[in-house]
Amino acid sequence: MRPVHFPRLLRTAIVVGLVSAGFAAHSQSTDVAAAEKLLEESKCGKCHSVDKQKDGPAYKKTAAKYKGKADGEAKLFTHMTSAPTVEIDGVKEEHVKIKSKDEAAIKNVARYILSR
Ligand code: HEC
């Protein structure tokens, strides 16, 4: 390798290092595609959409409800995994559980909803 290539290599190494450090710092970032896929597989769209009120609240409404609250992600995790009783047109029923047992995947969906 010719010496002239060293600085460029070094710069590349620094950039790569910084970028991966950045990703590590944001390991809590949201995988939108994975969240939407799991929501679809779980048929949540029957009662929810991002911005329209259906039988269930729009995700934007839920995001607004938990805005600035530190426990939003935990609350939604419980909501999606514990089948709480909800009322639709005056009829009580069990809320559908998300179709996954993967804690990280479910938390990712919670972050997705909270960031709408
Ligand atoms: C049969 C209709 C129906 C389906 C299907 C459904 N939901 Fe809901 N969901 C509701 C209703 C009704 C509420 C409102 C409950 C309340 O406010 O008491 C609700 C509330 C919620 C909330 C707000 C919870 C909160 O703490 O404010 C979230 C988030 C949510 N649902 C996510 C989901 C996800 C994710 C799925 C798919 C696994 C799903 N829902 C499937 C009807 C549904």
PDB file of C-alpha atoms and ligand atoms in Angstrom:
ATOM      1  CA  MET A   1       0.000   0.000   0.000  1.00  0.00           C
ATOM      2  CA  ARG A   2       1.387   3.416  -0.914  1.00  0.00           C
ATOM      3  CA  PRO A   3       1.805   5.855   1.995  1.00  0.00           C
ATOM      4  CA  VAL A   4      -0.446   8.380   0.292  1.00  0.00           C
ATOM      5  CA  HIS A   5      -3.406   6.104   1.008  1.00  0.00           C
ATOM      6  CA  PHE A   6      -2.964   6.181   4.770  1.00  0.00           C
ATOM      7  CA  PRO A   7      -4.767   9.431   5.597  1.00  0.00           C
ATOM      8  CA  ARG A   8      -7.762   8.431   3.512  1.00  0.00           C
ATOM      9  CA  LEU A   9      -7.890   5.046   5.193  1.00  0.00           C
ATOM     10  CA  LEU A  10      -7.650   6.738   8.565  1.00  0.00           C
ATOM     11  CA  ARG A  11     -10.447   9.125   7.732  1.00  0.00           C
ATOM     12  CA  THR A  12     -12.604   6.221   6.612  1.00  0.00           C
ATOM     13  CA  ALA A  13     -11.837   4.378   9.831  1.00  0.00           C
ATOM     14  CA  ILE A  14     -12.794   7.420  11.902  1.00  0.00           C
ATOM     15  CA  VAL A  15     -16.035   7.931   9.994  1.00  0.00           C
ATOM     16  CA  VAL A  16     -16.969   4.248  10.277  1.00  0.00           C
ATOM     17  CA  GLY A  17     -16.120   4.357  13.979  1.00  0.00           C
ATOM     18  CA  LEU A  18     -18.253   7.419  14.616  1.00  0.00           C
ATOM     19  CA  VAL A  19     -21.181   6.070  12.644  1.00  0.00           C
ATOM     20  CA  SER A  20     -21.222   2.755  14.491  1.00  0.00           C
ATOM     21  CA  ALA A  21     -20.840   4.555  17.820  1.00  0.00           C
ATOM     22  CA  GLY A  22     -23.851   6.631  16.807  1.00  0.00           C
ATOM     23  CA  PHE A  23     -25.873   3.528  16.071  1.00  0.00           C
ATOM     24  CA  ALA A  24     -24.895   1.990  19.381  1.00  0.00           C
ATOM     25  CA  ALA A  25     -26.054   5.125  21.189  1.00  0.00           C
ATOM     26  CA  HIS A  26     -29.378   4.818  19.392  1.00  0.00           C
ATOM     27  CA  SER A  27     -29.919   1.126  19.965  1.00  0.00           C
ATOM     28  CA  GLN A  28     -33.388   2.149  21.215  1.00  0.00           C
ATOM     29  CA  SER A  29     -34.282   3.529  17.802  1.00  0.00           C
ATOM     30  CA  THR A  30     -37.364   2.202  16.060  1.00  0.00           C
ATOM     31  CA  ASP A  31     -37.433  -0.321  13.230  1.00  0.00           C
ATOM     32  CA  VAL A  32     -40.495   1.031  11.427  1.00  0.00           C
ATOM     33  CA  ALA A  33     -40.736  -1.763   8.852  1.00  0.00           C
ATOM     34  CA  ALA A  34     -40.570  -4.484  11.518  1.00  0.00           C
ATOM     35  CA  ALA A  35     -43.194  -2.698  13.634  1.00  0.00           C
ATOM     36  CA  GLU A  36     -45.602  -2.299  10.717  1.00  0.00           C
ATOM     37  CA  LYS A  37     -45.120  -5.951   9.738  1.00  0.00           C
ATOM     38  CA  LEU A  38     -45.923  -7.202  13.246  1.00  0.00           C
ATOM     39  CA  LEU A  39     -48.948  -4.881  13.508  1.00  0.00           C
ATOM     40  CA  GLU A  40     -50.201  -6.251  10.222  1.00  0.00           C
ATOM     41  CA  GLU A  41     -49.583  -9.878  11.199  1.00  0.00           C
ATOM     42  CA  SER A  42     -51.460  -9.214  14.432  1.00  0.00           C
ATOM     43  CA  LYS A  43     -54.368  -7.644  12.512  1.00  0.00           C
ATOM     44  CA  CYS A  44     -54.291  -4.516  14.668  1.00  0.00           C
ATOM     45  CA  GLY A  45     -55.349  -2.492  11.625  1.00  0.00           C
ATOM     46  CA  LYS A  46     -58.866  -3.848  11.997  1.00  0.00           C
ATOM     47  CA  CYS A  47     -59.368  -1.394  14.863  1.00  0.00           C
ATOM     48  CA  HIS A  48     -56.427   1.013  14.649  1.00  0.00           C
ATOM     49  CA  SER A  49     -54.748   3.247  12.130  1.00  0.00           C
ATOM     50  CA  VAL A  50     -51.992   5.816  12.490  1.00  0.00           C
ATOM     51  CA  ASP A  51     -54.247   8.847  12.264  1.00  0.00           C
ATOM     52  CA  LYS A  52     -57.863   7.711  12.017  1.00  0.00           C
ATOM     53  CA  GLN A  53     -60.131   6.809  14.885  1.00  0.00           C
ATOM     54  CA  LYS A  54     -61.617   3.360  14.303  1.00  0.00           C
ATOM     55  CA  ASP A  55     -62.986   1.065  17.032  1.00  0.00           C
ATOM     56  CA  GLY A  56     -59.692   1.725  18.788  1.00  0.00           C
ATOM     57  CA  PRO A  57     -57.793   5.019  19.117  1.00  0.00           C
ATOM     58  CA  ALA A  58     -55.455   6.220  16.347  1.00  0.00           C
ATOM     59  CA  TYR A  59     -51.789   5.604  17.175  1.00  0.00           C
ATOM     60  CA  LYS A  60     -51.275   9.372  17.016  1.00  0.00           C
ATOM     61  CA  LYS A  61     -53.852   9.811  19.748  1.00  0.00           C
ATOM     62  CA  THR A  62     -52.101   7.206  21.905  1.00  0.00           C
ATOM     63  CA  ALA A  63     -48.737   8.894  21.210  1.00  0.00           C
ATOM     64  CA  ALA A  64     -50.222  12.215  22.370  1.00  0.00           C
ATOM     65  CA  LYS A  65     -51.677  10.570  25.473  1.00  0.00           C
ATOM     66  CA  TYR A  66     -48.267   9.280  26.587  1.00  0.00           C
ATOM     67  CA  LYS A  67     -46.185  12.203  25.349  1.00  0.00           C
ATOM     68  CA  GLY A  68     -43.590  13.144  27.964  1.00  0.00           C
ATOM     69  CA  LYS A  69     -44.499  10.165  30.145  1.00  0.00           C
ATOM     70  CA  ALA A  70     -41.544   7.903  30.850  1.00  0.00           C
ATOM     71  CA  ASP A  71     -43.676   4.801  31.340  1.00  0.00           C
ATOM     72  CA  GLY A  72     -45.441   4.918  27.948  1.00  0.00           C
ATOM     73  CA  GLU A  73     -43.433   2.077  26.460  1.00  0.00           C
ATOM     74  CA  ALA A  74     -44.037  -0.152  29.501  1.00  0.00           C
ATOM     75  CA  LYS A  75     -47.756   0.703  29.525  1.00  0.00           C
ATOM     76  CA  LEU A  76     -48.174  -0.200  25.861  1.00  0.00           C
ATOM     77  CA  PHE A  77     -46.129  -3.368  26.333  1.00  0.00           C
ATOM     78  CA  THR A  78     -48.544  -4.485  29.044  1.00  0.00           C
ATOM     79  CA  HIS A  79     -51.545  -3.401  26.983  1.00  0.00           C
ATOM     80  CA  MET A  80     -50.419  -5.474  23.989  1.00  0.00           C
ATOM     81  CA  THR A  81     -49.483  -8.590  25.958  1.00  0.00           C
ATOM     82  CA  SER A  82     -52.045  -8.905  28.741  1.00  0.00           C
ATOM     83  CA  ALA A  83     -55.386  -8.827  26.867  1.00  0.00           C
ATOM     84  CA  PRO A  84     -57.031  -6.121  29.012  1.00  0.00           C
ATOM     85  CA  THR A  85     -60.790  -5.725  28.775  1.00  0.00           C
ATOM     86  CA  VAL A  86     -61.813  -2.972  26.341  1.00  0.00           C
ATOM     87  CA  GLU A  87     -65.254  -1.722  25.407  1.00  0.00           C
ATOM     88  CA  ILE A  88     -66.379  -1.467  21.792  1.00  0.00           C
ATOM     89  CA  ASP A  89     -69.839  -0.022  21.170  1.00  0.00           C
ATOM     90  CA  GLY A  90     -70.791  -0.822  24.750  1.00  0.00           C
ATOM     91  CA  VAL A  91     -69.664  -4.431  24.447  1.00  0.00           C
ATOM     92  CA  LYS A  92     -66.792  -5.576  26.640  1.00  0.00           C
ATOM     93  CA  GLU A  93     -64.215  -7.816  25.043  1.00  0.00           C
ATOM     94  CA  GLU A  94     -60.612  -8.902  25.531  1.00  0.00           C
ATOM     95  CA  HIS A  95     -58.159  -6.733  23.659  1.00  0.00           C
ATOM     96  CA  VAL A  96     -56.224  -8.740  21.057  1.00  0.00           C
ATOM     97  CA  LYS A  97     -52.696  -9.789  22.031  1.00  0.00           C
ATOM     98  CA  ILE A  98     -49.823  -8.986  19.741  1.00  0.00           C
ATOM     99  CA  LYS A  99     -48.696 -12.064  17.785  1.00  0.00           C
ATOM    100  CA  SER A 100     -45.180 -12.279  19.158  1.00  0.00           C
ATOM    101  CA  LYS A 101     -43.410 -13.419  22.299  1.00  0.00           C
ATOM    102  CA  ASP A 102     -40.284 -11.465  21.427  1.00  0.00           C
ATOM    103  CA  GLU A 103     -39.971  -8.734  24.049  1.00  0.00           C
ATOM    104  CA  ALA A 104     -37.673  -6.601  21.895  1.00  0.00           C
ATOM    105  CA  ALA A 105     -40.030  -6.829  18.907  1.00  0.00           C
ATOM    106  CA  ILE A 106     -43.032  -5.835  21.048  1.00  0.00           C
ATOM    107  CA  LYS A 107     -41.154  -2.913  22.602  1.00  0.00           C
ATOM    108  CA  ASN A 108     -40.214  -1.850  19.092  1.00  0.00           C
ATOM    109  CA  VAL A 109     -43.947  -1.729  18.232  1.00  0.00           C
ATOM    110  CA  ALA A 110     -44.568   0.313  21.407  1.00  0.00           C
ATOM    111  CA  ARG A 111     -41.899   2.835  20.350  1.00  0.00           C
ATOM    112  CA  TYR A 112     -43.375   2.906  16.848  1.00  0.00           C
ATOM    113  CA  ILE A 113     -46.838   3.779  18.189  1.00  0.00           C
ATOM    114  CA  LEU A 114     -45.433   6.348  20.629  1.00  0.00           C
ATOM    115  CA  SER A 115     -43.483   8.076  17.873  1.00  0.00           C
ATOM    116  CA  ARG A 116     -46.464   8.580  15.488  1.00  0.00           C
TER     117      ARG A 116
HETATM  118  C1  HEC B   1     -61.329  -5.474  17.934  1.00  0.00           C
HETATM  119  C2  HEC B   1     -60.689  -4.159  17.886  1.00  0.00           C
HETATM  120  C3  HEC B   1     -59.241  -4.036  18.291  1.00  0.00           C
HETATM  121  C4  HEC B   1     -58.158  -4.727  17.792  1.00  0.00           C
HETATM  122  C5  HEC B   1     -58.140  -5.839  16.748  1.00  0.00           C
HETATM  123  C6  HEC B   1     -56.984  -4.159  18.414  1.00  0.00           C
HETATM  124  N1  HEC B   1     -57.349  -3.153  19.268  1.00  0.00           N
HETATM  125 FE1  HEC B   1     -56.099  -1.944  20.284  1.00  0.00          FE
HETATM  126  N2  HEC B   1     -57.660  -1.042  21.180  1.00  0.00           N
HETATM  127  C7  HEC B   1     -58.990  -1.296  20.903  1.00  0.00           C
HETATM  128  C8  HEC B   1     -59.833  -0.445  21.749  1.00  0.00           C
HETATM  129  C9  HEC B   1     -61.357  -0.424  21.750  1.00  0.00           C
HETATM  130  C10 HEC B   1     -58.947   0.319  22.533  1.00  0.00           C
HETATM  131  C11 HEC B   1     -59.309   1.376  23.550  1.00  0.00           C
HETATM  132  C12 HEC B   1     -59.192   0.847  24.940  1.00  0.00           C
HETATM  133  C13 HEC B   1     -59.521   1.893  25.957  1.00  0.00           C
HETATM  134  O1  HEC B   1     -59.183   3.072  25.751  1.00  0.00           O
HETATM  135  O2  HEC B   1     -60.091   1.543  26.981  1.00  0.00           O
HETATM  136  C14 HEC B   1     -57.614  -0.070  22.136  1.00  0.00           C
HETATM  137  C15 HEC B   1     -56.464   0.494  22.659  1.00  0.00           C
HETATM  138  C16 HEC B   1     -55.212   0.276  22.172  1.00  0.00           C
HETATM  139  C17 HEC B   1     -54.034   1.026  22.539  1.00  0.00           C
HETATM  140  C18 HEC B   1     -53.990   2.190  23.526  1.00  0.00           C
HETATM  141  C19 HEC B   1     -53.658   1.674  24.898  1.00  0.00           C
HETATM  142  C20 HEC B   1     -53.525   2.793  25.887  1.00  0.00           C
HETATM  143  O3  HEC B   1     -52.884   2.554  26.924  1.00  0.00           O
HETATM  144  O4  HEC B   1     -54.019   3.892  25.673  1.00  0.00           O
HETATM  145  C21 HEC B   1     -53.000   0.503  21.846  1.00  0.00           C
HETATM  146  C22 HEC B   1     -51.549   0.945  21.888  1.00  0.00           C
HETATM  147  C23 HEC B   1     -53.518  -0.583  21.065  1.00  0.00           C
HETATM  148  N3  HEC B   1     -54.855  -0.709  21.278  1.00  0.00           N
HETATM  149  C24 HEC B   1     -52.734  -1.375  20.244  1.00  0.00           C
HETATM  150  C25 HEC B   1     -53.226  -2.463  19.548  1.00  0.00           C
HETATM  151  C26 HEC B   1     -52.374  -3.417  18.870  1.00  0.00           C
HETATM  152  C27 HEC B   1     -50.879  -3.343  18.803  1.00  0.00           C
HETATM  153  C28 HEC B   1     -53.205  -4.336  18.310  1.00  0.00           C
HETATM  154  C29 HEC B   1     -52.826  -5.582  17.551  1.00  0.00           C
HETATM  155  C30 HEC B   1     -52.098  -6.575  18.343  1.00  0.00           C
HETATM  156  C31 HEC B   1     -54.565  -3.937  18.630  1.00  0.00           C
HETATM  157  N4  HEC B   1     -54.532  -2.818  19.399  1.00  0.00           N
HETATM  158  C32 HEC B   1     -55.685  -4.605  18.191  1.00  0.00           C
HETATM  159  C33 HEC B   1     -59.475  -2.165  19.967  1.00  0.00           C
HETATM  160  C34 HEC B   1     -58.706  -3.054  19.227  1.00  0.00           C
END
